[in-house]
């Protein structure tokens, strides 16, 4: 706490490092005004015809160290009959409580307005992603607002969200600085652009007339720390409205948060998040195995009626509407569901998306190691670009699409190609061509994504191959049909090449 101005401007998180290097500095949340990474919080008063403490006021403290057991009180006498004090206390997580008190010992009443603010630069802000908000944030009128970014504040200069604020401040992907107003109050919450990439989030309470001989106390809070889901939810359970939404889970939080809980639970049992992701993949595939069995059974039924379908297509080749009606009647007669085989893939989509968000948003994944990977929330480092950098060759950014492909991305492309190769569903030549190319396109597309996500997908593909092998043994007609199709295609390709 800086006694000049009474501001909180020096906060580091000893439990988190800036990088994965052994000698890395801890993450810095707050830095003093004027420094390159400035971010600080201040509590004070606006006075009407009163001399109130300002940024240059030198406060007196009754202690040297603020801990969860030892609060610190700052005091200042304005020399005109008003005594100001701020009692700072802190819990064992990241929440600071500021009790602002002003006592009027003068002979006349005075009008004061308590306020709290967070000031920060956007130069050190994390990137604002479509799945992860970074910038001004808060809960107003019982709804979380992720729609304001720094550019919006620059354009408007001042933005005052509608509705009573439950809390407001600034968020990065992993870090949060937020003001929490006094319970039952309804201060005005505003985001302001101060120029030179400096912004302020403030909460200003209503003006109060303070009679002579009376005192006014306002209790606000400040959260300055990591966005740990468990910690945020604990504060929310204690009454801080929707504080867990400081993490931008999106529409599927009902699914993402249980997945994060499951990953944490597995991690506590196995001691490694990479192994936890692999174990999670086994659990997901195990739960979906009965559906996969039904899918394969449906494919077998589809294969069995292929001759009848071809006959209908040939018979009504000039009447597509009639052809479709007859095929649907065939499905009904044979009790075949043509989309059942797609269910396992469709059910994988929300699981995959949820894991993607968990890996991006969950600070639990940050800097977690697995084999050669130092950070499961970052791209796979085992790529040609990093290898060349070790011998002093820097790959230009426009070539990273090729040289940035890591081991996991290559494994993803190969295992996906293998699953498509073993897929028993019938395809026309165009579909076959697309499915032959798609795995290698995805290899390039997915290379920059979190290594943990690729680890999940590669493991899932390997389990899919094993599952397909097993289910082929249960449905030999599918294997025979697939082998027959491959032989026919090979013979056709050979005859075309001779021609």
Coordinates of C-alpha atoms in Angstrom, one line a residue, residues 113-117 140 158-165 168 179 181 185-192 201-207:
X113 CA -19.2 11.2 -1.7
X114 CA -17.2 8.0 -1.1
X115 CA -15.7 6.3 -4.2
X116 CA -13.4 3.4 -5.3
X117 CA -11.5 3.1 -8.5
X140 CA -25.1 -4.9 -13.8
X158 CA -17.3 7.3 -20.7
X159 CA -19.6 4.3 -20.4
X160 CA -22.0 3.8 -17.6
X161 CA -23.8 0.4 -17.8
X162 CA -27.4 0.4 -16.9
X163 CA -28.5 -1.2 -13.7
X164 CA -27.2 -1.6 -10.2
X165 CA -23.6 -2.9 -10.1
X168 CA -17.1 -4.2 -11.9
X179 CA -14.6 -3.4 -7.2
X181 CA -19.8 -2.0 -3.6
X185 CA -25.9 0.2 -2.0
X186 CA -26.3 1.3 -5.6
X187 CA -23.4 3.4 -6.6
X188 CA -22.8 4.7 -10.2
X189 CA -20.4 2.4 -12.0
X190 CA -18.5 3.9 -14.9
X191 CA -15.7 3.0 -17.3
X192 CA -13.6 5.9 -18.5
X201 CA -13.3 1.7 -13.6
X202 CA -14.9 3.6 -10.7
X203 CA -17.9 3.3 -8.4
X204 CA -19.1 6.6 -6.9
X205 CA -21.7 6.5 -4.1
X206 CA -24.5 9.0 -3.5
X207 CA -23.5 12.3 -1.9

